[in-house]
Amino acid sequence: MSRTKIVCTIGPASNSPDLMRALIRAGMNVARINFSHGNQATHAQSIAALRKVAEQEERLVAVMADLQGPKLRVGEIEGGAVDLRKGEIVTLTSRPQPGAENEIPVPHPELLRDLRAGQTVLLDDGNLELIVTQASEGCLKCRVVAGGQLTSHKGINVPGAALRLSTLTPKDRADAAFALEQKIDFFALSFVRRAADVCELRQFLRDRKADVPIIAKIEKPEALSVFDDILAEADGVMVARGDLGVETPAEEVPFHQKRIIRACNRAGKPVITATQMLQTMIENPHPTRAEASDVANAILDGTDAVMLSGETAVGGYPVEAVETMAAICTNAEAHLTSGPVHDKSGSHETITEAISCAAVEIAGEVNGTAIITATMSGMTARMVARHRPSVPIVAVTPSRATLARLALVWGVESVLVEPFETTDDMVRMMVRTARQKGVVAWGDPVVLTAGIPFGSGGRTNMLKVHVVGKGEEA
C-alpha cells in the first residue's frame, strides 16, 4: 500500500458494493461524496454500502462530504444546447424561460447585479468566453470572444469579479445537516474566499454540537491572497486545480500548488492535491506520461493525499485508476529523501514540533523499524508525518474520530485501541499493536512518542527508544 493517501469520488461508476470493495483493495483511504451531484437518498445508500464493505474488509475508509458551495451554473437551455458564435451578442438573463433568441438563462441574480461592462465571463470551465458590453437590471449583454456549444447547467466563472455570495448556501446547510446524520468524517468546503467562510461552517457545526474537520478547497483567486488566514482556521486544504485553473493563468497553477502544499506541511495539516490527476483514465485504461509525472511531482512536493474525481465517479476504469494511482505513489515515495519540513537547525516553536523532529532523527540514528505514536487528537502523528520518515508511522488512539481524521495524513497507519490507564500500559499497547500489524518484530528498536498525561490532546512531551520484547511477555 502507498503511504500517500488516496481519495476516491463515489459515483455511478463506483457505487455498487463490488466496485467499492475493489476500490478499497486497490488502495482507497477516503471516499468522497460529491453533493454537486445526486441526492441525499442515493448518498445515504452509498455511505451505508461503503461502510458495510469496509467493515467486511476490516479496513478504515473515511467519508468526506464535499459541499457544492455557490457554484454558478447556466440554467436550463431550450433544446438542451445552443451554439455561440464568435463576435455575436448574447444576453445573460435571470428569466428562467428566456423569450428571445440568443438569451441564456442564468439563475443567479447576484451575478447579473455585480458585473460591469468590460468584465470577462467564462462558461463550461473556460472553454467559452464572453465579454460584458452592457449591464442593466436583470440582464447582461455580452460579446462572444471564444465560441462553441453551450449545454444546460454548465459552470460559470468570472475571473477577478468580487461577487457578493455566501459560501454556505441553503442547499449546503441542508446537505451538511444530512451529512451529520450520516456521521461523515470530513467536510470539504467549496469556493472558500476568506477565513470567515470556514468559520461560518464551523459555527454551523458548533450549533449542532458537532466537531468534524473542515477541508478548505482553494479554487478562487481571492483565497490565494489570504491563504495563511484560511489555513489557520481550516483543518486541512484541498488544492482544487479545476476552477483555480480557470480563474488564474494555467501557467501559475503549479506554483500555487507548491506554495499551498509547503504551507500545509509547515502547519502539520493534511493537504489534498485534486482535479484531472489521471483524467484520461475516464476513457482509457492507462494514463498519459504527463499525468504520471503530475501525480509523482505532487508527492515529491509533499502532498498528503491525491484525489480522483471523474476517474472513479463516472469513468470506465475506476479500479484501474486507483491501482495506477497507488503504483505511481509507491514509486514516487521511494525517491523521497527527507521530509518537506525536515530541519536540523534546532529551531522549533513548540515542544511537540521538537519531539516530532527528534523522533524522526533518532529513528534514523538507531535504525528504528517504526515510529509509534499514542495520540488523542492526532496532533502527534501529524507532526511526525510532516517530516516524511522512511520508517512506518503507527498511531494508536482510543478515539474513533481521530482514527478517521488520520486517514488523510501521509504515511500514518492508525489503529483503534482500548483506553489505557498508565504510561506502562500505554507503552505495552503501542508495541503490541505494531507487532500485531506486522510492522515490528521481536528485538527491533522502535521510537515511541506520546503526550503525558495521556488524554489532554494536542501536547507531545514523551520520546522513548524501546526494544521490542524487552521487559515484555513473549
Short mmCIF file of C-alpha atoms in Angstrom, two decimals:
data_model
loop_
_atom_site.label_atom_id
_atom_site.label_comp_id
_atom_site.label_asym_id
_atom_site.label_seq_id
_atom_site.Cartn_x
_atom_site.Cartn_y
_atom_site.Cartn_z
CA MET A 1 0.00 0.00 0.00
CA SER A 2 1.17 3.51 -0.74
CA ARG A 3 1.93 5.89 2.11
CA THR A 4 0.30 8.74 0.21
CA LYS A 5 -3.44 8.60 0.90
CA ILE A 6 -5.88 8.16 -1.98
CA VAL A 7 -9.27 9.90 -2.09
CA CYS A 8 -11.85 8.45 -4.50
CA THR A 9 -15.08 10.11 -5.60
CA ILE A 10 -18.05 7.76 -5.45
CA GLY A 11 -20.48 7.99 -8.36
CA PRO A 12 -22.43 5.89 -10.86
CA ALA A 13 -19.25 4.06 -11.90
CA SER A 14 -18.35 3.03 -8.35
CA ASN A 15 -21.41 2.92 -6.11
CA SER A 16 -22.01 -0.83 -6.14
CA PRO A 17 -20.69 -2.91 -3.22
CA ASP A 18 -18.48 -4.99 -5.51
CA LEU A 19 -16.80 -1.93 -7.01
CA MET A 20 -16.41 -0.32 -3.60
CA ARG A 21 -14.70 -3.49 -2.40
CA ALA A 22 -12.37 -3.39 -5.39
CA LEU A 23 -11.53 0.28 -4.76
CA ILE A 24 -10.72 -0.46 -1.12
CA ARG A 25 -8.48 -3.36 -2.06
CA ALA A 26 -6.78 -1.18 -4.69
CA GLY A 27 -5.89 1.45 -2.09
CA MET A 28 -8.79 3.85 -1.40
CA ASN A 29 -8.42 5.54 2.01
CA VAL A 30 -11.15 8.18 1.81
CA ALA A 31 -14.44 8.11 -0.12
CA ARG A 32 -15.63 11.48 -1.39
CA ILE A 33 -19.36 12.08 -1.68
CA ASN A 34 -19.90 14.95 -4.12
CA PHE A 35 -23.04 16.89 -3.19
CA SER A 36 -22.94 18.74 -6.51
CA HIS A 37 -24.49 15.60 -8.00
CA GLY A 38 -27.02 13.03 -6.89
CA ASN A 39 -29.43 13.43 -3.99
CA GLN A 40 -29.49 12.68 -0.30
CA ALA A 41 -31.24 9.34 -0.75
CA THR A 42 -28.61 7.99 -3.14
CA HIS A 43 -25.81 9.40 -0.99
CA ALA A 44 -27.23 7.65 2.08
CA GLN A 45 -27.28 4.36 0.17
CA SER A 46 -23.68 4.84 -0.99
CA ILE A 47 -22.43 5.66 2.52
CA ALA A 48 -24.22 2.67 4.06
CA ALA A 49 -22.90 0.30 1.39
CA LEU A 50 -19.38 1.67 1.73
CA ARG A 51 -19.30 1.23 5.49
CA LYS A 52 -20.64 -2.30 5.27
CA VAL A 53 -18.00 -3.30 2.72
CA ALA A 54 -15.20 -1.56 4.66
CA GLU A 55 -16.21 -3.44 7.81
CA GLN A 56 -16.18 -6.73 5.91
CA GLU A 57 -12.72 -5.90 4.57
CA GLU A 58 -11.57 -4.86 8.07
CA ARG A 59 -10.39 -1.56 6.64
CA LEU A 60 -10.97 2.00 7.75
CA VAL A 61 -12.35 4.13 4.93
CA ALA A 62 -13.22 7.68 5.96
CA VAL A 63 -16.11 9.53 4.30
CA MET A 64 -15.78 13.11 3.05
CA ALA A 65 -18.88 15.19 2.29
CA ASP A 66 -17.95 17.69 -0.43
CA LEU A 67 -20.47 20.54 -0.27
CA GLN A 68 -21.41 22.16 -3.57
CA GLY A 69 -20.95 25.75 -2.46
CA PRO A 70 -22.03 28.78 -4.51
CA LYS A 71 -21.21 27.19 -7.86
CA LEU A 72 -22.52 29.41 -10.64
CA ARG A 73 -24.19 27.48 -13.44
CA VAL A 74 -26.18 28.20 -16.58
CA GLY A 75 -29.88 27.36 -16.29
CA GLU A 76 -31.99 25.12 -18.48
CA ILE A 77 -31.37 25.94 -22.14
CA GLU A 78 -34.25 25.34 -24.54
CA GLY A 79 -33.40 22.27 -26.58
CA GLY A 80 -30.56 21.45 -24.19
CA ALA A 81 -27.85 23.31 -26.10
CA VAL A 82 -27.06 26.45 -28.06
CA ASP A 83 -24.18 27.30 -30.40
CA LEU A 84 -22.36 30.53 -29.55
CA ARG A 85 -20.51 32.08 -32.49
CA LYS A 86 -17.52 34.36 -32.14
CA GLY A 87 -18.46 38.02 -32.41
CA GLU A 88 -22.19 37.67 -31.84
CA ILE A 89 -24.05 39.36 -28.98
CA VAL A 90 -25.84 37.20 -26.42
CA THR A 91 -27.85 38.11 -23.34
CA LEU A 92 -27.46 36.56 -19.90
CA THR A 93 -30.84 36.87 -18.23
CA SER A 94 -32.37 36.00 -14.88
CA ARG A 95 -35.62 34.99 -16.59
CA PRO A 96 -35.95 31.22 -16.14
CA GLN A 97 -37.55 30.89 -19.59
CA PRO A 98 -35.87 33.32 -21.98
CA GLY A 99 -38.20 34.74 -24.58
CA ALA A 100 -35.75 35.84 -27.24
CA GLU A 101 -33.13 34.16 -29.38
CA ASN A 102 -29.56 34.29 -28.03
CA GLU A 103 -30.79 34.62 -24.44
CA ILE A 104 -29.01 32.39 -21.91
CA PRO A 105 -30.74 31.73 -18.57
CA VAL A 106 -28.58 32.44 -15.52
CA PRO A 107 -30.43 31.73 -12.23
CA HIS A 108 -28.05 33.89 -10.19
CA PRO A 109 -29.33 37.48 -9.73
CA GLU A 110 -26.20 38.37 -7.73
CA LEU A 111 -24.03 37.62 -10.77
CA LEU A 112 -26.06 39.87 -13.04
CA ARG A 113 -26.11 42.54 -10.32
CA ASP A 114 -22.37 42.63 -9.61
CA LEU A 115 -20.83 42.50 -13.10
CA ARG A 116 -19.98 45.55 -15.19
CA ALA A 117 -19.07 46.30 -18.80
CA GLY A 118 -15.61 45.07 -19.74
CA GLN A 119 -15.56 42.08 -17.39
CA THR A 120 -14.97 38.53 -18.60
CA VAL A 121 -17.44 35.67 -18.22
CA LEU A 122 -16.17 32.12 -18.77
CA LEU A 123 -18.55 29.24 -19.46
CA ASP A 124 -18.04 25.47 -19.41
CA ASP A 125 -14.80 25.51 -17.38
CA GLY A 126 -13.32 28.26 -19.54
CA ASN A 127 -13.99 26.66 -22.93
CA LEU A 128 -16.30 29.55 -23.89
CA GLU A 129 -15.51 33.22 -23.24
CA LEU A 130 -17.75 36.28 -23.19
CA ILE A 131 -17.07 39.98 -22.56
CA VAL A 132 -19.78 42.08 -20.91
CA THR A 133 -20.68 45.01 -23.17
CA GLN A 134 -23.70 46.37 -21.30
CA ALA A 135 -25.14 45.78 -17.83
CA SER A 136 -28.74 46.52 -16.92
CA GLU A 137 -31.22 45.29 -14.33
CA GLY A 138 -31.69 41.56 -14.64
CA CYS A 139 -29.52 41.04 -17.70
CA LEU A 140 -26.06 41.40 -19.23
CA LYS A 141 -25.30 41.96 -22.90
CA CYS A 142 -22.12 40.08 -23.86
CA ARG A 143 -19.96 39.63 -26.93
CA VAL A 144 -18.72 36.11 -27.68
CA VAL A 145 -14.91 36.04 -27.73
CA ALA A 146 -14.44 32.26 -27.87
CA GLY A 147 -17.43 30.32 -29.15
CA GLY A 148 -18.68 26.76 -29.17
CA GLN A 149 -21.62 24.71 -28.00
CA LEU A 150 -23.10 25.54 -24.59
CA THR A 151 -25.30 22.98 -22.87
CA SER A 152 -27.57 23.33 -19.85
CA HIS A 153 -26.09 23.58 -16.34
CA LYS A 154 -22.50 24.26 -17.41
CA GLY A 155 -20.35 26.18 -14.95
CA ILE A 156 -19.81 29.94 -14.95
CA ASN A 157 -16.59 31.63 -13.84
CA VAL A 158 -15.96 35.36 -13.58
CA PRO A 159 -12.21 35.94 -13.03
CA GLY A 160 -11.41 38.96 -10.90
CA ALA A 161 -15.02 39.79 -10.06
CA ALA A 162 -15.94 40.48 -6.43
CA LEU A 163 -19.30 38.76 -6.17
CA ARG A 164 -21.40 39.07 -3.03
CA LEU A 165 -22.02 35.38 -2.48
CA SER A 166 -22.45 33.38 0.69
CA THR A 167 -20.12 30.40 0.72
CA LEU A 168 -22.64 28.30 2.67
CA THR A 169 -25.81 28.21 0.57
CA PRO A 170 -29.21 26.96 1.78
CA LYS A 171 -28.54 23.73 -0.13
CA ASP A 172 -25.19 23.37 1.63
CA ARG A 173 -26.83 23.80 5.03
CA ALA A 174 -29.38 21.12 4.25
CA ASP A 175 -26.68 18.80 2.90
CA ALA A 176 -24.41 19.46 5.89
CA ALA A 177 -27.21 18.62 8.33
CA PHE A 178 -27.86 15.42 6.39
CA ALA A 179 -24.14 14.57 6.36
CA LEU A 180 -24.01 14.95 10.15
CA GLU A 181 -26.87 12.46 10.44
CA GLN A 182 -24.75 10.10 8.34
CA LYS A 183 -21.80 10.60 10.73
CA ILE A 184 -19.36 11.57 7.97
CA ASP A 185 -15.71 12.13 8.85
CA PHE A 186 -14.78 15.27 6.87
CA PHE A 187 -16.43 18.24 5.23
CA ALA A 188 -14.90 19.76 2.09
CA LEU A 189 -15.97 23.40 1.75
CA SER A 190 -16.10 24.67 -1.83
CA PHE A 191 -15.13 28.09 -3.18
CA VAL A 192 -13.57 29.36 0.03
CA ARG A 193 -12.58 33.01 -0.42
CA ARG A 194 -11.66 34.04 3.12
CA ALA A 195 -11.20 32.62 6.61
CA ALA A 196 -14.70 33.76 7.58
CA ASP A 197 -16.14 31.20 5.15
CA VAL A 198 -14.56 28.38 7.16
CA CYS A 199 -15.76 29.99 10.38
CA GLU A 200 -19.31 30.07 9.02
CA LEU A 201 -19.37 26.31 8.53
CA ARG A 202 -17.58 25.80 11.86
CA GLN A 203 -20.30 27.76 13.65
CA PHE A 204 -22.98 25.76 11.83
CA LEU A 205 -21.38 22.59 13.23
CA ARG A 206 -20.95 24.01 16.73
CA ASP A 207 -24.62 24.98 16.82
CA ARG A 208 -25.31 21.28 16.32
CA LYS A 209 -22.67 20.22 18.85
CA ALA A 210 -20.62 18.61 16.07
CA ASP A 211 -16.84 18.57 15.68
CA VAL A 212 -15.99 17.47 12.14
CA PRO A 213 -12.76 18.51 10.36
CA ILE A 214 -13.18 21.08 7.59
CA ILE A 215 -11.10 20.85 4.42
CA ALA A 216 -10.94 24.24 2.69
CA LYS A 217 -10.99 23.93 -1.09
CA ILE A 218 -8.72 26.54 -2.65
CA GLU A 219 -10.19 27.31 -6.07
CA LYS A 220 -10.72 31.08 -6.08
CA PRO A 221 -8.01 33.70 -6.74
CA GLU A 222 -9.20 35.70 -3.72
CA ALA A 223 -8.25 32.79 -1.45
CA LEU A 224 -4.61 32.91 -2.53
CA SER A 225 -4.03 36.39 -1.14
CA VAL A 226 -5.37 35.44 2.32
CA PHE A 227 -4.33 31.78 2.29
CA ASP A 228 -2.46 31.90 5.60
CA ASP A 229 -5.62 33.13 7.35
CA ILE A 230 -7.69 30.37 5.74
CA LEU A 231 -5.14 27.72 6.73
CA ALA A 232 -5.21 28.91 10.33
CA GLU A 233 -8.98 28.27 10.51
CA ALA A 234 -9.21 25.08 8.43
CA ASP A 235 -8.26 21.55 9.48
CA GLY A 236 -6.81 20.80 6.06
CA VAL A 237 -6.73 22.05 2.48
CA MET A 238 -7.60 20.77 -0.97
CA VAL A 239 -5.78 22.23 -3.97
CA ALA A 240 -8.79 22.21 -6.32
CA ARG A 241 -6.97 22.87 -9.55
CA GLY A 242 -10.04 22.78 -11.83
CA ASP A 243 -11.73 26.07 -11.01
CA LEU A 244 -8.44 27.56 -9.81
CA GLY A 245 -7.01 26.91 -13.27
CA VAL A 246 -9.98 28.60 -14.91
CA GLU A 247 -9.77 31.81 -12.88
CA THR A 248 -5.97 32.10 -12.73
CA PRO A 249 -3.49 31.64 -15.59
CA ALA A 250 -2.79 27.95 -16.16
CA GLU A 251 0.96 28.53 -16.03
CA GLU A 252 0.64 29.84 -12.45
CA VAL A 253 -1.29 26.86 -11.03
CA PRO A 254 1.77 24.61 -10.42
CA PHE A 255 3.39 27.30 -8.31
CA HIS A 256 0.21 27.98 -6.34
CA GLN A 257 0.07 24.23 -5.70
CA LYS A 258 3.64 24.10 -4.41
CA ARG A 259 3.14 27.11 -2.15
CA ILE A 260 -0.07 25.70 -0.66
CA ILE A 261 1.49 22.29 -0.04
CA ARG A 262 4.54 23.81 1.66
CA ALA A 263 2.39 25.91 3.96
CA CYS A 264 0.25 22.92 4.95
CA ASN A 265 3.36 20.83 5.63
CA ARG A 266 4.74 23.51 7.95
CA ALA A 267 1.44 23.73 9.80
CA GLY A 268 1.16 19.94 10.10
CA LYS A 269 -2.24 19.98 8.38
CA PRO A 270 -3.19 17.50 5.64
CA VAL A 271 -3.28 18.70 2.04
CA ILE A 272 -5.03 17.01 -0.88
CA THR A 273 -4.00 17.60 -4.49
CA ALA A 274 -7.03 17.22 -6.74
CA THR A 275 -8.54 17.53 -10.22
CA GLN A 276 -7.54 15.93 -13.51
CA MET A 277 -4.75 13.87 -11.99
CA LEU A 278 -5.49 10.84 -14.17
CA GLN A 279 -8.15 12.48 -16.34
CA THR A 280 -7.58 10.36 -19.45
CA MET A 281 -8.37 7.23 -17.44
CA ILE A 282 -12.02 8.24 -17.57
CA GLU A 283 -11.96 6.79 -21.08
CA ASN A 284 -8.65 4.90 -21.30
CA PRO A 285 -7.13 2.07 -19.22
CA HIS A 286 -3.75 3.81 -18.97
CA PRO A 287 -2.68 7.36 -18.01
CA THR A 288 -0.53 9.67 -20.06
CA ARG A 289 3.09 10.05 -19.04
CA ALA A 290 2.34 13.68 -18.18
CA GLU A 291 -0.36 12.56 -15.74
CA ALA A 292 2.01 10.09 -14.08
CA SER A 293 4.54 12.90 -13.70
CA ASP A 294 1.86 15.20 -12.26
CA VAL A 295 0.95 12.70 -9.53
CA ALA A 296 4.58 11.93 -8.72
CA ASN A 297 5.56 15.59 -8.52
CA ALA A 298 2.68 16.34 -6.15
CA ILE A 299 4.06 13.64 -3.84
CA LEU A 300 7.59 14.99 -4.11
CA ASP A 301 6.15 18.44 -3.31
CA GLY A 302 4.77 17.00 -0.06
CA THR A 303 1.07 16.35 -0.64
CA ASP A 304 -0.58 14.10 1.94
CA ALA A 305 -3.23 12.79 -0.42
CA VAL A 306 -4.14 12.67 -4.09
CA MET A 307 -7.72 12.64 -5.33
CA LEU A 308 -9.59 11.00 -8.17
CA SER A 309 -12.79 12.70 -9.35
CA GLY A 310 -14.41 11.66 -12.62
CA GLU A 311 -11.92 8.81 -12.90
CA THR A 312 -13.76 6.83 -10.21
CA ALA A 313 -17.15 8.59 -10.25
CA VAL A 314 -18.10 8.20 -13.91
CA GLY A 315 -15.07 6.68 -15.65
CA GLY A 316 -14.81 3.40 -17.45
CA TYR A 317 -11.80 2.21 -15.44
CA PRO A 318 -12.33 3.18 -11.78
CA VAL A 319 -10.41 0.29 -10.22
CA GLU A 320 -7.56 0.57 -12.70
CA ALA A 321 -7.33 4.29 -11.91
CA VAL A 322 -6.84 3.58 -8.19
CA GLU A 323 -4.34 0.81 -8.89
CA THR A 324 -2.42 3.13 -11.20
CA MET A 325 -2.51 5.94 -8.65
CA ALA A 326 -1.22 3.62 -5.92
CA ALA A 327 1.61 2.37 -8.13
CA ILE A 328 2.71 5.91 -9.01
CA CYS A 329 2.55 6.92 -5.35
CA THR A 330 4.63 3.97 -4.17
CA ASN A 331 7.29 4.61 -6.78
CA ALA A 332 7.47 8.34 -6.01
CA GLU A 333 7.72 7.68 -2.27
CA ALA A 334 10.87 5.63 -2.87
CA HIS A 335 12.51 8.84 -4.09
CA LEU A 336 11.65 10.94 -1.04
CA THR A 337 14.97 11.72 0.64
CA SER A 338 13.67 13.84 3.51
CA GLY A 339 10.50 15.50 4.61
CA PRO A 340 9.36 18.80 3.18
CA VAL A 341 9.97 20.48 6.54
CA HIS A 342 12.99 18.42 7.55
CA ASP A 343 15.04 20.84 9.65
CA LYS A 344 18.15 20.14 11.69
CA SER A 345 18.59 23.74 12.80
CA GLY A 346 17.09 23.01 16.22
CA SER A 347 14.65 25.90 15.88
CA HIS A 348 11.15 24.77 16.87
CA GLU A 349 8.17 26.80 18.01
CA THR A 350 6.69 24.14 20.31
CA ILE A 351 7.76 21.10 22.30
CA THR A 352 5.55 18.96 20.05
CA GLU A 353 7.46 20.14 16.97
CA ALA A 354 10.81 19.46 18.64
CA ILE A 355 9.76 15.97 19.78
CA SER A 356 8.36 15.01 16.37
CA CYS A 357 11.52 16.14 14.58
CA ALA A 358 13.71 14.34 17.11
CA ALA A 359 11.67 11.15 16.74
CA VAL A 360 12.46 11.04 13.02
CA GLU A 361 16.14 11.83 13.61
CA ILE A 362 16.54 9.21 16.33
CA ALA A 363 14.71 6.56 14.30
CA GLY A 364 17.37 7.03 11.66
CA GLU A 365 20.25 7.01 14.13
CA VAL A 366 19.22 3.76 15.87
CA ASN A 367 17.98 2.02 12.71
CA GLY A 368 14.49 2.01 14.16
CA THR A 369 11.88 -0.02 12.33
CA ALA A 370 8.91 2.20 13.20
CA ILE A 371 7.75 5.35 14.94
CA ILE A 372 4.76 4.57 17.15
CA THR A 373 2.63 7.40 18.49
CA ALA A 374 -0.13 7.35 21.08
CA THR A 375 -2.47 10.20 20.25
CA MET A 376 -5.84 11.50 21.35
CA SER A 377 -6.25 14.36 18.86
CA GLY A 378 -3.99 13.16 16.04
CA MET A 379 -1.55 16.04 16.52
CA THR A 380 1.41 13.81 17.44
CA ALA A 381 1.04 11.67 14.33
CA ARG A 382 0.55 14.68 12.04
CA MET A 383 3.65 16.43 13.32
CA VAL A 384 5.77 13.29 12.84
CA ALA A 385 4.33 12.64 9.37
CA ARG A 386 5.24 16.08 8.04
CA HIS A 387 8.92 15.06 8.23
CA ARG A 388 8.22 12.10 5.89
CA PRO A 389 10.22 9.48 7.83
CA SER A 390 11.38 6.45 5.88
CA VAL A 391 10.02 4.08 8.55
CA PRO A 392 6.33 3.31 9.15
CA ILE A 393 4.28 5.57 11.42
CA VAL A 394 1.78 3.70 13.59
CA ALA A 395 -0.74 5.81 15.50
CA VAL A 396 -2.73 4.18 18.31
CA THR A 397 -5.76 6.03 19.60
CA PRO A 398 -8.87 5.25 21.66
CA SER A 399 -10.79 7.87 19.64
CA ARG A 400 -12.84 6.75 16.60
CA ALA A 401 -12.95 10.35 15.34
CA THR A 402 -9.16 10.66 15.47
CA LEU A 403 -8.81 7.31 13.72
CA ALA A 404 -10.82 8.69 10.79
CA ARG A 405 -9.02 12.05 10.76
CA LEU A 406 -5.69 10.32 10.27
CA ALA A 407 -7.00 8.66 7.09
CA LEU A 408 -5.86 11.79 5.23
CA VAL A 409 -2.40 12.07 6.79
CA TRP A 410 0.59 10.83 4.79
CA GLY A 411 2.22 7.63 5.99
CA VAL A 412 0.11 7.12 9.11
CA GLU A 413 -1.45 3.74 9.81
CA SER A 414 -3.93 4.34 12.60
CA VAL A 415 -5.32 1.69 14.94
CA LEU A 416 -8.23 1.93 17.37
CA VAL A 417 -7.30 0.63 20.84
CA GLU A 418 -8.91 0.33 24.24
CA PRO A 419 -8.29 3.22 26.66
CA PHE A 420 -5.28 2.73 28.92
CA GLU A 421 -4.73 3.87 32.50
CA THR A 422 -0.97 4.17 32.99
CA THR A 423 2.11 5.07 30.97
CA ASP A 424 3.34 1.47 31.21
CA ASP A 425 0.00 0.24 29.86
CA MET A 426 0.28 2.76 27.05
CA VAL A 427 3.77 1.60 26.04
CA ARG A 428 2.70 -2.05 26.08
CA MET A 429 -0.35 -1.22 23.97
CA MET A 430 1.73 0.74 21.44
CA VAL A 431 4.27 -2.02 20.93
CA ARG A 432 1.73 -4.85 20.93
CA THR A 433 -0.34 -3.06 18.29
CA ALA A 434 2.66 -2.58 16.00
CA ARG A 435 3.59 -6.25 16.40
CA GLN A 436 0.06 -7.37 15.57
CA LYS A 437 0.17 -5.22 12.45
CA GLY A 438 3.39 -6.93 11.40
CA VAL A 439 5.24 -3.62 11.37
CA VAL A 440 7.82 -4.61 14.00
CA ALA A 441 9.33 -7.88 15.22
CA TRP A 442 10.98 -9.17 18.37
CA GLY A 443 14.24 -7.34 19.07
CA ASP A 444 13.50 -4.35 16.80
CA PRO A 445 14.31 -0.87 18.10
CA VAL A 446 11.30 1.46 17.82
CA VAL A 447 10.72 5.11 18.70
CA LEU A 448 7.69 5.92 20.85
CA THR A 449 6.09 9.36 21.23
CA ALA A 450 3.10 10.49 23.25
CA GLY A 451 1.71 13.20 25.47
CA ILE A 452 1.91 12.59 29.21
CA PRO A 453 -0.52 12.51 30.94
CA PHE A 454 -2.33 10.90 28.03
CA GLY A 455 -5.73 12.25 27.06
CA SER A 456 -5.24 16.01 27.24
CA GLY A 457 -4.75 16.24 23.46
CA GLY A 458 -2.51 18.50 21.41
CA ARG A 459 0.62 18.08 23.55
CA THR A 460 3.54 15.74 22.87
CA ASN A 461 6.25 15.60 25.54
CA MET A 462 7.45 11.97 25.69
CA LEU A 463 10.11 10.40 23.48
CA LYS A 464 11.40 6.88 24.14
CA VAL A 465 13.57 4.37 22.30
CA HIS A 466 12.24 0.91 23.06
CA VAL A 467 13.49 -2.54 22.05
CA VAL A 468 10.56 -4.80 21.19
CA GLY A 469 10.39 -7.67 23.65
CA LYS A 470 12.47 -6.09 26.35
CA GLY A 471 10.50 -6.35 29.57
CA GLU A 472 7.54 -7.85 27.71
CA GLU A 473 5.94 -11.25 27.72
CA ALA A 474 6.51 -13.30 24.58
#
